[in-house]
Tab-separated table of N, CA and C in Angstrom:
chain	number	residue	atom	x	y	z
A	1	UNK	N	0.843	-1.171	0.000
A	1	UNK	CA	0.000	0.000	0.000
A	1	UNK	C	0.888	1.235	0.000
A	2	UNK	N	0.731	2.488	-0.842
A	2	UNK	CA	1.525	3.394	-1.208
A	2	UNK	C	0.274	4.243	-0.771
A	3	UNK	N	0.755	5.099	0.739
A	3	UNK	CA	0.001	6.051	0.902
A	3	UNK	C	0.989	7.703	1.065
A	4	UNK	N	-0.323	8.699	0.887
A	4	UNK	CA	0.643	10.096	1.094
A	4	UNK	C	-0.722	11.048	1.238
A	5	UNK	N	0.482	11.630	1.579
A	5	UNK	CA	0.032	13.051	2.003
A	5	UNK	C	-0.506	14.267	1.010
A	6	UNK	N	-1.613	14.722	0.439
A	6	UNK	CA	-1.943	15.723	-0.465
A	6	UNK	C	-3.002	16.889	-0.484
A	7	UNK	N	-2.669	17.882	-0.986
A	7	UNK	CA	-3.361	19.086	-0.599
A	7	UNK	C	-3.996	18.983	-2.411
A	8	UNK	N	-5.368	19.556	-2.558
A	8	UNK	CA	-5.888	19.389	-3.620
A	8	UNK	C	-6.890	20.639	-3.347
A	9	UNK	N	-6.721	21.836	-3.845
A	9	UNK	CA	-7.177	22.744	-3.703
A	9	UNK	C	-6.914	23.564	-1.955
A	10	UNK	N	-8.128	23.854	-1.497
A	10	UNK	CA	-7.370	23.621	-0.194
A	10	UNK	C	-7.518	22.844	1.085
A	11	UNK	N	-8.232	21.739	0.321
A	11	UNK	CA	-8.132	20.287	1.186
A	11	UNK	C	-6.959	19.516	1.303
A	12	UNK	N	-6.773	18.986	2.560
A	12	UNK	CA	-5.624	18.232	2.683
A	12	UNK	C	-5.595	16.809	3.169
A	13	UNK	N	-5.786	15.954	2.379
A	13	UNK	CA	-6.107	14.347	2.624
A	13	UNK	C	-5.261	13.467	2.567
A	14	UNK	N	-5.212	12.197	3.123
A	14	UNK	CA	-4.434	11.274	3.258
A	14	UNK	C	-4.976	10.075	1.954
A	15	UNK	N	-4.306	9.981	1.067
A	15	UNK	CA	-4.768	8.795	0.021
A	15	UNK	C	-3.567	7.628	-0.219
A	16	UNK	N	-4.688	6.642	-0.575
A	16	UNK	CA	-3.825	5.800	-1.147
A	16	UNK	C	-3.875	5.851	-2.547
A	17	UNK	N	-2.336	5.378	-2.949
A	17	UNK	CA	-2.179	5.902	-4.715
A	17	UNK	C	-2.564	4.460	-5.513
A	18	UNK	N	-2.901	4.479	-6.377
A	18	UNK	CA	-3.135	3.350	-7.403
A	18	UNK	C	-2.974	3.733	-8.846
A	19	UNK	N	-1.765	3.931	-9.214
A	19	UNK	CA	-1.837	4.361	-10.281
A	19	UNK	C	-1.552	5.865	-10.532
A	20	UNK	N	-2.274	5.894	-11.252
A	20	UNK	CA	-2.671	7.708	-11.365
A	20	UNK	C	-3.356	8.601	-10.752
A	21	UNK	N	-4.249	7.402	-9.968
A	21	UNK	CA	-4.599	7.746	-9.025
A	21	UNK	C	-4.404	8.199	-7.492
A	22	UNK	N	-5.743	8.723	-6.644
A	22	UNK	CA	-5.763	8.325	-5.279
A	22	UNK	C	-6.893	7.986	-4.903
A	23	UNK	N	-7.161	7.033	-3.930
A	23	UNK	CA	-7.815	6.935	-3.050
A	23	UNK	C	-8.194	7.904	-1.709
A	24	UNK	N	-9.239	8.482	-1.771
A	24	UNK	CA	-8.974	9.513	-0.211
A	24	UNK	C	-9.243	8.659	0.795
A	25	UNK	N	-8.348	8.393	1.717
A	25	UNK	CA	-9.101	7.605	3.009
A	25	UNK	C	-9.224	8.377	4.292
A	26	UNK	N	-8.781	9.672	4.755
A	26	UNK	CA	-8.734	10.830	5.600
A	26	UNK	C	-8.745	12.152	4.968
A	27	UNK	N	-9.064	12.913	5.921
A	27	UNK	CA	-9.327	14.104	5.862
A	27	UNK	C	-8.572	14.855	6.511
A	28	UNK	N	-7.355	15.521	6.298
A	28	UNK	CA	-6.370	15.738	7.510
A	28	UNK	C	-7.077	17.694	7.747
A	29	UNK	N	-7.802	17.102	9.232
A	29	UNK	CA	-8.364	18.567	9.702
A	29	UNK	C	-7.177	19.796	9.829
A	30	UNK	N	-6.010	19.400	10.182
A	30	UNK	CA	-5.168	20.195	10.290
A	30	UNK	C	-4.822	20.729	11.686
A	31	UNK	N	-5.887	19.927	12.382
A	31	UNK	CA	-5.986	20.688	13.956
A	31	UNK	C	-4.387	19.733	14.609
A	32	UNK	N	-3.627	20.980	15.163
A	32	UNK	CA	-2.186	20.517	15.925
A	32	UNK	C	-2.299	18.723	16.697
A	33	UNK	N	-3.414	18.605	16.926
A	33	UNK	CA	-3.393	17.286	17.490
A	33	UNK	C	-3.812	15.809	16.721
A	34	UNK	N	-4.041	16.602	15.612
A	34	UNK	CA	-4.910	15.687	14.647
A	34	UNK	C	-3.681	14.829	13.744
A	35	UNK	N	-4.108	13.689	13.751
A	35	UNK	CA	-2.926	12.894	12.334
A	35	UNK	C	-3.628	12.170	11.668
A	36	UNK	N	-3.648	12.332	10.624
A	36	UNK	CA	-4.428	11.735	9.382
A	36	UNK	C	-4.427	10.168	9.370
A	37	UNK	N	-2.880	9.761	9.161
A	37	UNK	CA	-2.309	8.312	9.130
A	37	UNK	C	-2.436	7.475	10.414
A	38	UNK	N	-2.651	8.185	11.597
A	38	UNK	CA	-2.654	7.641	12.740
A	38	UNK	C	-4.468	7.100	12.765
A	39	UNK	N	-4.993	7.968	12.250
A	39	UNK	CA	-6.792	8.099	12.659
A	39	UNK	C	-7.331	6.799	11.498
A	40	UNK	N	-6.420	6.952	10.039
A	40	UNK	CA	-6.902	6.023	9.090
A	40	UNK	C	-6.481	4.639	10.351
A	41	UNK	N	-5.422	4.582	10.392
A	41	UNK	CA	-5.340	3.072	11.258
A	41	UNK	C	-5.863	2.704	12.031
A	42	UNK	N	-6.713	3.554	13.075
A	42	UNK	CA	-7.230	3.175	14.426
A	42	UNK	C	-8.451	3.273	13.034
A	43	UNK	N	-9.628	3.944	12.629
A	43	UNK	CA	-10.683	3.546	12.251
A	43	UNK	C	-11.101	3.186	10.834
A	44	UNK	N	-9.972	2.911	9.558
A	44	UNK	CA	-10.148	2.572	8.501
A	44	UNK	C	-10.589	4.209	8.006
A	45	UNK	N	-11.194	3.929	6.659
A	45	UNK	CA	-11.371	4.554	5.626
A	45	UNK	C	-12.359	5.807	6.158
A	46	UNK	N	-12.040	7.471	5.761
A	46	UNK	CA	-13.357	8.012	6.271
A	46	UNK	C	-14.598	8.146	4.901
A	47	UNK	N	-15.567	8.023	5.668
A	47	UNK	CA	-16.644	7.885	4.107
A	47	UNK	C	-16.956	9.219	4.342
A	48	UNK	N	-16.595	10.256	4.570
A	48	UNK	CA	-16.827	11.515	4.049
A	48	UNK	C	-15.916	11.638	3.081
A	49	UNK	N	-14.230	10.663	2.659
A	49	UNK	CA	-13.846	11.604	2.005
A	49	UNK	C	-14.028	11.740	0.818
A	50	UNK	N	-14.016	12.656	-0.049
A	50	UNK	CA	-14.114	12.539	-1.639
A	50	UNK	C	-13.999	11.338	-2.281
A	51	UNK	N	-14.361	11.168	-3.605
A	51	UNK	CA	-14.047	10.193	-4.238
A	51	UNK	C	-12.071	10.085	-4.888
A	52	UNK	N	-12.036	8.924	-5.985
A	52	UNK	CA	-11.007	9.117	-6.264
A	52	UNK	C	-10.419	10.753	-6.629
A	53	UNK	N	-9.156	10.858	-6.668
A	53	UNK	CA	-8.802	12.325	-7.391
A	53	UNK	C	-7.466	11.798	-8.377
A	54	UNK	N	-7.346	12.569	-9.505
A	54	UNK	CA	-5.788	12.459	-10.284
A	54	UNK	C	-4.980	12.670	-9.618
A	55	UNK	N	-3.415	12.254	-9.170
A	55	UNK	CA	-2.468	12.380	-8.449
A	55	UNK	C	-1.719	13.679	-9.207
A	56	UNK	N	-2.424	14.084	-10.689
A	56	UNK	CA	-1.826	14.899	-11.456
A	56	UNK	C	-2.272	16.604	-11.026
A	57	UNK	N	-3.428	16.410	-10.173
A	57	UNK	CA	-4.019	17.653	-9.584
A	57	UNK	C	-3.918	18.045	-8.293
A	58	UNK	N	-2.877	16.993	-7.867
A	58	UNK	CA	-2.598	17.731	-6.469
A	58	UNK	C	-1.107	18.009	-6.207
A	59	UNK	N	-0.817	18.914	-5.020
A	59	UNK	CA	0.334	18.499	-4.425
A	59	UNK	C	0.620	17.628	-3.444
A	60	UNK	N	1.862	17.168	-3.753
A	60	UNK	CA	2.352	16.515	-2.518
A	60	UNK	C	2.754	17.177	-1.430
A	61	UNK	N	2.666	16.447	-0.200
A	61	UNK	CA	3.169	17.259	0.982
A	61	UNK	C	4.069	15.749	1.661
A	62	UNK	N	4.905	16.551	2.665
A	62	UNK	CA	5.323	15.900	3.592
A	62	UNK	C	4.317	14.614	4.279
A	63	UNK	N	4.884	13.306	4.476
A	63	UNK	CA	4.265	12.275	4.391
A	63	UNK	C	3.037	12.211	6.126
A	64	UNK	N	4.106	12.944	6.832
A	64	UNK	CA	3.663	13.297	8.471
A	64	UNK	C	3.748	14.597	8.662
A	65	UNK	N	2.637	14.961	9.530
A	65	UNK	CA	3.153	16.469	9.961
A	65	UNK	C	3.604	16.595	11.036
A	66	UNK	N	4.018	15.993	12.172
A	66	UNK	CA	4.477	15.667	13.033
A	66	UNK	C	4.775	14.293	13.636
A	67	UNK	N	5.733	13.868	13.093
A	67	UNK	CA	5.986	12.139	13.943
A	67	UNK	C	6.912	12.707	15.335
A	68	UNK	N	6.139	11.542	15.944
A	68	UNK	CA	6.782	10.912	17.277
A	68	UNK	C	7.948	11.213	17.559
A	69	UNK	N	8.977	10.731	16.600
A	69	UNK	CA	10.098	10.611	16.825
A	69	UNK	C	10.819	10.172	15.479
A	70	UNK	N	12.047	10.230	14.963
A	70	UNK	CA	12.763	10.155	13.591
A	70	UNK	C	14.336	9.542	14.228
A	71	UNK	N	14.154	8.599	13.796
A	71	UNK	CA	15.694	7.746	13.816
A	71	UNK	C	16.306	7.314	13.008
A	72	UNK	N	17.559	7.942	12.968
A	72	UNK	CA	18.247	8.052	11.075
A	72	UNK	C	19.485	6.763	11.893
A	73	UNK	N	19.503	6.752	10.525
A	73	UNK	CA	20.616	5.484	10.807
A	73	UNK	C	21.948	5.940	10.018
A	74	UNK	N	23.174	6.663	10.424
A	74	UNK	CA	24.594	7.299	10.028
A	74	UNK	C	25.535	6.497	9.537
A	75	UNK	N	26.224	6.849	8.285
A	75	UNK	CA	27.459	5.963	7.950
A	75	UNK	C	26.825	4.848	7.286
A	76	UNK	N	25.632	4.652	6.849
A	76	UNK	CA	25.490	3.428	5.619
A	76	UNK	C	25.496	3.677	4.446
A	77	UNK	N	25.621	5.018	4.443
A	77	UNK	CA	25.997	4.699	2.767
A	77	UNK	C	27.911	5.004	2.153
A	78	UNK	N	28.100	3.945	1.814
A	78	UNK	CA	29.605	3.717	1.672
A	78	UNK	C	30.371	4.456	0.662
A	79	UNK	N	29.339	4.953	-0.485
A	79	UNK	CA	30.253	6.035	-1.370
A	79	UNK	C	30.455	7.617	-0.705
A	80	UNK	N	29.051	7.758	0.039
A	80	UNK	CA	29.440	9.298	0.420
A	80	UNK	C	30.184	9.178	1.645
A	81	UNK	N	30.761	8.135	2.191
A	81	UNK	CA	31.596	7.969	3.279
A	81	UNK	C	33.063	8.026	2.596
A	82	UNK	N	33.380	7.471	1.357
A	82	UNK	CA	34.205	7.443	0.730
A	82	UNK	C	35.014	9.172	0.166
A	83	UNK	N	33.909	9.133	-0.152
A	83	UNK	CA	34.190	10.931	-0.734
A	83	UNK	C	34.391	11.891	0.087
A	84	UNK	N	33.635	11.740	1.670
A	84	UNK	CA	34.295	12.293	2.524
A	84	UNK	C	35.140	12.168	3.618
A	85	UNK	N	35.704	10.812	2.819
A	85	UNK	CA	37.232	10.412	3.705
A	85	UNK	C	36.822	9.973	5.109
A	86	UNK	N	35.212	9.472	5.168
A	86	UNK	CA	35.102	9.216	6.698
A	86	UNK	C	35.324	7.773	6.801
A	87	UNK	N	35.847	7.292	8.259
A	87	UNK	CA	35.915	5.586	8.234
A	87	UNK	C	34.833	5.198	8.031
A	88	UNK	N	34.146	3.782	7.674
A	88	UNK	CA	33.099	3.094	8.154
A	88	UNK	C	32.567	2.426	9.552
A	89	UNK	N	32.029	3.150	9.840
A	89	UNK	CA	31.422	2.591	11.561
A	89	UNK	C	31.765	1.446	11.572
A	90	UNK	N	31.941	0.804	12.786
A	90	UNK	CA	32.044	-1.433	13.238
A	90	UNK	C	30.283	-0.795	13.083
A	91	UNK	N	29.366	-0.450	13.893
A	91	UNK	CA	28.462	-0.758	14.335
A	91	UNK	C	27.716	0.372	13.943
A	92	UNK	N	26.206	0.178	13.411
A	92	UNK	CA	25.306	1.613	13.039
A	92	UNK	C	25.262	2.560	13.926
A	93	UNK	N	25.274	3.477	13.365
A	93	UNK	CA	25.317	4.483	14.241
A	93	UNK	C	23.504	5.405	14.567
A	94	UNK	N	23.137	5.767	15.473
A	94	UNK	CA	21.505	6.057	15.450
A	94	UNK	C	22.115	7.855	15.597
A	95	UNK	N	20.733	8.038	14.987
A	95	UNK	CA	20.865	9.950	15.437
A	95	UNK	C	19.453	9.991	15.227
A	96	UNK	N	19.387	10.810	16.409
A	96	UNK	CA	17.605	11.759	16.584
A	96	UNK	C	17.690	12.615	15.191
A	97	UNK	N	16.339	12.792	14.870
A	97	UNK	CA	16.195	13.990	13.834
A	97	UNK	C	15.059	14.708	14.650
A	98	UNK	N	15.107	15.565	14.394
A	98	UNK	CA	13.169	16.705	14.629
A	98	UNK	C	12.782	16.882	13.796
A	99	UNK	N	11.192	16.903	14.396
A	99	UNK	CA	10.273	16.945	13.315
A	99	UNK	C	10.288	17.877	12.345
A	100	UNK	N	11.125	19.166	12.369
A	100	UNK	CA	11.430	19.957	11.402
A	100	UNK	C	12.333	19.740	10.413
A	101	UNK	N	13.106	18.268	10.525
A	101	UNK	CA	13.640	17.682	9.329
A	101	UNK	C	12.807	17.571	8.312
A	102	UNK	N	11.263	17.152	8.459
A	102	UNK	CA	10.673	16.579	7.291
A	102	UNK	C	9.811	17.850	6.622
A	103	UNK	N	10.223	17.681	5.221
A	103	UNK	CA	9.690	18.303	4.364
A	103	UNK	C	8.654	18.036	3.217
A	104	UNK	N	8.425	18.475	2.628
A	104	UNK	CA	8.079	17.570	1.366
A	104	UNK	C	8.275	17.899	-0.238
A	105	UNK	N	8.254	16.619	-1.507
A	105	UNK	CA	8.910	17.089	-2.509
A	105	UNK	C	9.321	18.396	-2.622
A	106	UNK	N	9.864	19.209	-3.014
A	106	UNK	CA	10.237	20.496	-3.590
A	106	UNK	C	10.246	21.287	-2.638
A	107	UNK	N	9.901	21.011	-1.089
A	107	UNK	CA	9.996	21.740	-0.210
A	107	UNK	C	11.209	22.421	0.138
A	108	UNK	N	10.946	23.956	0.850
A	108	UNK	CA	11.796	24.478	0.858
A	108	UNK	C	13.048	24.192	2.550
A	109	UNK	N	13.902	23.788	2.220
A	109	UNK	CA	14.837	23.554	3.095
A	109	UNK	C	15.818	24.849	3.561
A	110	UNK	N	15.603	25.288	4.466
A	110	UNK	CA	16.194	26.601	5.289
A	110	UNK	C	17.153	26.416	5.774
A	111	UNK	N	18.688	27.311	5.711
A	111	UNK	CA	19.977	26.773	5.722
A	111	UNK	C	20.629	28.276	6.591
A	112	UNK	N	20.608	28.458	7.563
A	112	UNK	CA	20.904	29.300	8.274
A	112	UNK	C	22.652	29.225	8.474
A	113	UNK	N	22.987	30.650	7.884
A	113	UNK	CA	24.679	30.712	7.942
A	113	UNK	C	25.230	30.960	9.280
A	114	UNK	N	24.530	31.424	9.555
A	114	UNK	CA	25.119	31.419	11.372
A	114	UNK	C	25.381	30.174	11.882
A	115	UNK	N	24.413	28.517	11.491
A	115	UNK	CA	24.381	27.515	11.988
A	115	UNK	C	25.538	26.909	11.061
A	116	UNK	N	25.917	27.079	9.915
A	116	UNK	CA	26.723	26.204	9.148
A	116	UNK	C	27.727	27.031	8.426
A	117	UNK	N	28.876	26.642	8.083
A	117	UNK	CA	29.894	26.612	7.138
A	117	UNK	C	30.053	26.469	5.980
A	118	UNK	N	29.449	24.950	6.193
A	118	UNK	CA	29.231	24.535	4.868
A	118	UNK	C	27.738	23.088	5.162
A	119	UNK	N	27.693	22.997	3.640
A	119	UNK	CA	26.183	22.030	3.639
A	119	UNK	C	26.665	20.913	2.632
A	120	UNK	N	26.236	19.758	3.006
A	120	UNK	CA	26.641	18.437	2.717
A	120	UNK	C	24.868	18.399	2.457
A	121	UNK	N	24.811	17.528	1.336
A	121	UNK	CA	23.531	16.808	1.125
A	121	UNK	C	24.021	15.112	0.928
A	122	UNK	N	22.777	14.812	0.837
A	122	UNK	CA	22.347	13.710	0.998
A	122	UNK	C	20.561	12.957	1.148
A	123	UNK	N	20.771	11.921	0.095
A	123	UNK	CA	18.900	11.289	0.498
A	123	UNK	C	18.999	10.067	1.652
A	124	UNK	N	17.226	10.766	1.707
A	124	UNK	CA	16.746	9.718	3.005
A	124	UNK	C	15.858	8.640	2.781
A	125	UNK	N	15.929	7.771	3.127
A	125	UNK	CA	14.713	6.823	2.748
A	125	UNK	C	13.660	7.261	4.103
A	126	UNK	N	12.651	6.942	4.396
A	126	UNK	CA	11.941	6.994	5.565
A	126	UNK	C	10.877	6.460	5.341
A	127	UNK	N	10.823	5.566	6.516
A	127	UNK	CA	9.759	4.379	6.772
A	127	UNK	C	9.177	4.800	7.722
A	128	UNK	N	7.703	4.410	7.686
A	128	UNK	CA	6.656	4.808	8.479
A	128	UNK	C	6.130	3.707	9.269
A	129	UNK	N	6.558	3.374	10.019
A	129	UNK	CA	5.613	1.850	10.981
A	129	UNK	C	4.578	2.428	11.983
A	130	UNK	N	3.325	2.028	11.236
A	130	UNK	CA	2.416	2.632	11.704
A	130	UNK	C	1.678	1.967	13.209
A	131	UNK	N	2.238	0.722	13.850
A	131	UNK	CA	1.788	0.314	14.898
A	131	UNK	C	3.010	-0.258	15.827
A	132	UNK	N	2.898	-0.869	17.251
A	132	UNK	CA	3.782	-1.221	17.770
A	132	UNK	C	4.353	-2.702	16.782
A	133	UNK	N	5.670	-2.518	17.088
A	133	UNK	CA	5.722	-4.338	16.383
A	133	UNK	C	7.022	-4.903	17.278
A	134	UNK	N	7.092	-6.228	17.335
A	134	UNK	CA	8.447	-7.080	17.985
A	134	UNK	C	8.629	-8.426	17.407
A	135	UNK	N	9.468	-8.735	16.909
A	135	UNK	CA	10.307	-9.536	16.082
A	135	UNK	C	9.335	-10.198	15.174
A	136	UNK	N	8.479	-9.060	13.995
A	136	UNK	CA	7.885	-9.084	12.880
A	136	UNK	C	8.915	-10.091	11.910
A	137	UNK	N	8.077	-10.985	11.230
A	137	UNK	CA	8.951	-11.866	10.517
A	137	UNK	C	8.829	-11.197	8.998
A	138	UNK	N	9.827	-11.471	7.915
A	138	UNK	CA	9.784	-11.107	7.159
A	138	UNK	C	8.289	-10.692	6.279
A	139	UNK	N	7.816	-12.561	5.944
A	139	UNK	CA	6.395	-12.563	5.447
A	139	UNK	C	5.243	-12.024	5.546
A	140	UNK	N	5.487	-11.047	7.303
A	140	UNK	CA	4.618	-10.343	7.799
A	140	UNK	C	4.695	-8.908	8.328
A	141	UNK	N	5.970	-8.463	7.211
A	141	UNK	CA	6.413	-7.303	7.761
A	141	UNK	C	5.691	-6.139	7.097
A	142	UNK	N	5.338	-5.992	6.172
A	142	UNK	CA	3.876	-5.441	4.932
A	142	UNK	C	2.786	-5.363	5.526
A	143	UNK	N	2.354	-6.088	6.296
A	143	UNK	CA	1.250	-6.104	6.569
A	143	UNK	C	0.896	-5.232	7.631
């Protein structure tokens, strides 16, 4: 299931994509306490929301507007470790992110010169596990 985050005029819903499509399954009210992805899981699909929409008429947004918590995992990728002459960890390394890391496509990323020197990029993958889990087996890790 390929879900996201999209603003379509100035509604902002949680769908699942199929294609060219979306599916709306939330309605993200926008209220500070409210989470779209959290509310689809505890009660399924909302039947207020719209029908399908083109994925070609909306924007994308950031996948969460506030998660819990963000745990990046440092030093796995071995070419940009290479290029910047860093060793390779024995062991992964974890780092907190804040929720003001996440952006979305084309979003604008704010780079304050007082805070930096210089700016290194790099992509993120980010996975969303939407419930508690403990030693999920492969076959049942999708689900």
């Amino acid at each position: 299931m390929k879900l996201a985050r999209v603003r379509i005029g100035t509604q902002v819903l949680l769908v699942e994509i199929d294609g060219d499509a979306g599916r709306p399954l939330a309605v993200d009210t926008m209220e500070p306490w409210f989470d779209p992805l959290r509310w689809y899981l505890a009660n399924g699909a909302d039947s207020s929301a719209p029908g399908m929409i083109a994925m070609s008429e909306v924007d994308l947004l950031a996948p969460l507007r506030s998660p819990q918590k963000i745990i990046a995992v440092a030093g796995n990728y071995r070419a940009h470790l290479a290029e910047t002459n860093s060793p390779t960890p024995a062991e992964p390394v974890l780092a907190s992110k804040s929720p003001s890391a996440i952006v979305g496509p084309g979003g604008a990323i704010p780079i304050s010169g007082a805070s930096t020197s210089s700016v290194d990029y790099e992509g993120e993958l980010a996975v969303i596990i939407g419930r508690r889990t403990k030693d999920v087996s492969p076959s049942d890790a999708l689900d």
